[in-house]
């Protein structure tokens, strides 16, 4: 798929206007903090044909509505964020044909300032993460099916790519969709939708070089998109995009190996229409796993048991938008913020801390071609 085809497939279709529908008054001021390590800023990514790209937002204390404060000019096709551990530098993918990774100073979190841009050595970088060593940014090039390593220089700027790992699909073209390190920081995992695989690499933190340790092959047509680790570090939950399911994989940090186990459906049996899951995350207490599902346009909630080994689908809650590409829990885990790119809406839903389940949509913001929300 080309970048345009990919965005057409994912439903990146804009809608005019920018309006806010205020939600119910369910939170108090103490819930608005991003925590002791947070900057307090909220960043929203969109494709630049919407006129936004990188927006800075804040959360209304009474309604929990997200309000756009300003747009940072000149940010092309922003799609993913991560931040340095000291919260001083923001890294952003520029999902273009000639992909780049941008670094921004957060000396003033409300006004990110571009430090530099570096080539991702591939087409349409769709995901990045800061390695836990704080020495490198890892990026996944979707259309090229490759993973790259960029060094972090003094002051947060990026250096040129120091290594590139090329994936190869057996039945379809490789499409690297995510790259993260494991909870120990010893291993790098890359999820490839086209190759139906999760690649596990050893990263030499002295040189930035990757060495393949394992290629976990999932069934043909699974189309793995993203994964999330259980807080105990013993299991990874691999979300399929082409099949609406989550594969539970046991993780051995000593050997750097995944072992596939249970496959849990993300929608009830008999759900009509095609389903394309988007994002996955776990609650901090490890009791719940959540996934967005495009098609039914819901958040799937799973209960976790057996110390992370088993998942049970609890319900599918409507998100109030069409094609929820991404969602995030706020730092208090009291609210879901959901980006639905086909409808161009960013919605928010309360989360019951007891049951773990999402409530009814409390409000929406119209934002064409919205991609993701990041609490810095």
Coordinates of N, CA and C in Angstrom, one line a residue, residues 83-85 91 129-138 149-154 156-160 162 181 185 203-209:
X83 N 8.4 10.9 24.3 CA 9.1 12.0 25.0 C 10.3 11.4 25.8
X84 N 11.3 12.2 26.0 CA 12.5 11.8 26.7 C 12.1 11.7 28.2
X85 N 12.9 10.9 28.9 CA 12.6 10.6 30.3 C 12.6 11.9 31.2
X91 N 9.5 13.8 20.5 CA 9.9 13.3 19.2 C 8.6 12.9 18.5
X129 N 9.6 5.2 19.3 CA 9.7 5.2 20.8 C 11.1 5.6 21.2
X130 N 11.2 6.2 22.4 CA 12.5 6.5 22.9 C 13.0 5.3 23.7
X131 N 14.1 4.7 23.3 CA 14.7 3.6 24.0 C 14.9 3.9 25.5
X132 N 14.7 3.0 26.3 CA 14.9 3.2 27.8 C 16.3 3.7 28.2
X133 N 17.3 3.4 27.4 CA 18.6 3.9 27.7 C 18.7 5.4 27.5
X134 N 17.7 6.0 26.8 CA 17.7 7.4 26.5 C 18.8 7.8 25.5
X135 N 19.4 6.8 24.8 CA 20.4 7.1 23.8 C 19.9 7.1 22.4
X136 N 18.7 6.5 22.2 CA 18.3 6.3 20.8 C 16.8 6.5 20.7
X137 N 16.3 6.9 19.5 CA 14.9 6.9 19.1 C 14.8 5.7 18.1
X138 N 13.8 4.9 18.3 CA 13.5 3.8 17.4 C 12.3 4.1 16.6
X149 N 17.3 3.1 13.8 CA 17.8 3.6 15.1 C 18.5 4.9 14.8
X150 N 18.0 5.9 15.6 CA 18.6 7.3 15.5 C 19.2 7.7 16.8
X151 N 20.4 8.1 16.9 CA 21.0 8.5 18.2 C 20.5 9.8 18.6
X152 N 20.3 9.9 20.0 CA 19.9 11.2 20.6 C 21.2 11.9 21.0
X153 N 21.4 13.1 20.5 CA 22.6 13.9 20.7 C 22.3 14.9 21.9
X154 N 23.4 15.6 22.3 CA 23.3 16.5 23.4 C 22.2 17.5 23.1
X156 N 19.1 16.9 23.0 CA 17.9 16.3 22.5 C 17.8 16.2 21.0
X157 N 18.7 16.8 20.3 CA 18.6 16.7 18.8 C 18.9 15.2 18.4
X158 N 18.5 14.9 17.2 CA 18.7 13.6 16.6 C 19.9 13.6 15.7
X159 N 20.6 12.5 15.7 CA 21.7 12.2 14.7 C 21.1 11.4 13.6
X160 N 22.0 11.1 12.6 CA 21.6 10.3 11.4 C 21.4 8.9 11.8
X162 N 21.8 5.2 12.5 CA 23.0 4.4 12.6 C 22.7 2.9 12.3
X181 N 10.9 -1.1 23.2 CA 11.7 -2.0 23.9 C 10.9 -2.7 25.0
X185 N 14.4 -3.3 29.0 CA 15.2 -2.5 28.2 C 16.3 -3.2 27.4
X203 N 19.6 -4.8 21.0 CA 20.2 -3.5 20.7 C 21.5 -3.3 21.4
X204 N 22.6 -3.1 20.7 CA 23.9 -2.7 21.3 C 23.8 -1.2 21.6
X205 N 23.7 -0.9 22.9 CA 23.5 0.5 23.2 C 24.8 1.3 23.0
X206 N 25.9 0.7 22.8 CA 27.1 1.4 22.6 C 27.2 1.8 21.1
X207 N 26.7 1.0 20.2 CA 26.8 1.3 18.8 C 25.5 1.7 18.1
X208 N 24.3 1.3 18.7 CA 23.0 1.5 18.1 C 22.7 0.4 17.1
X209 N 23.4 -0.7 17.0 CA 23.2 -1.7 16.1 C 22.2 -2.8 16.6

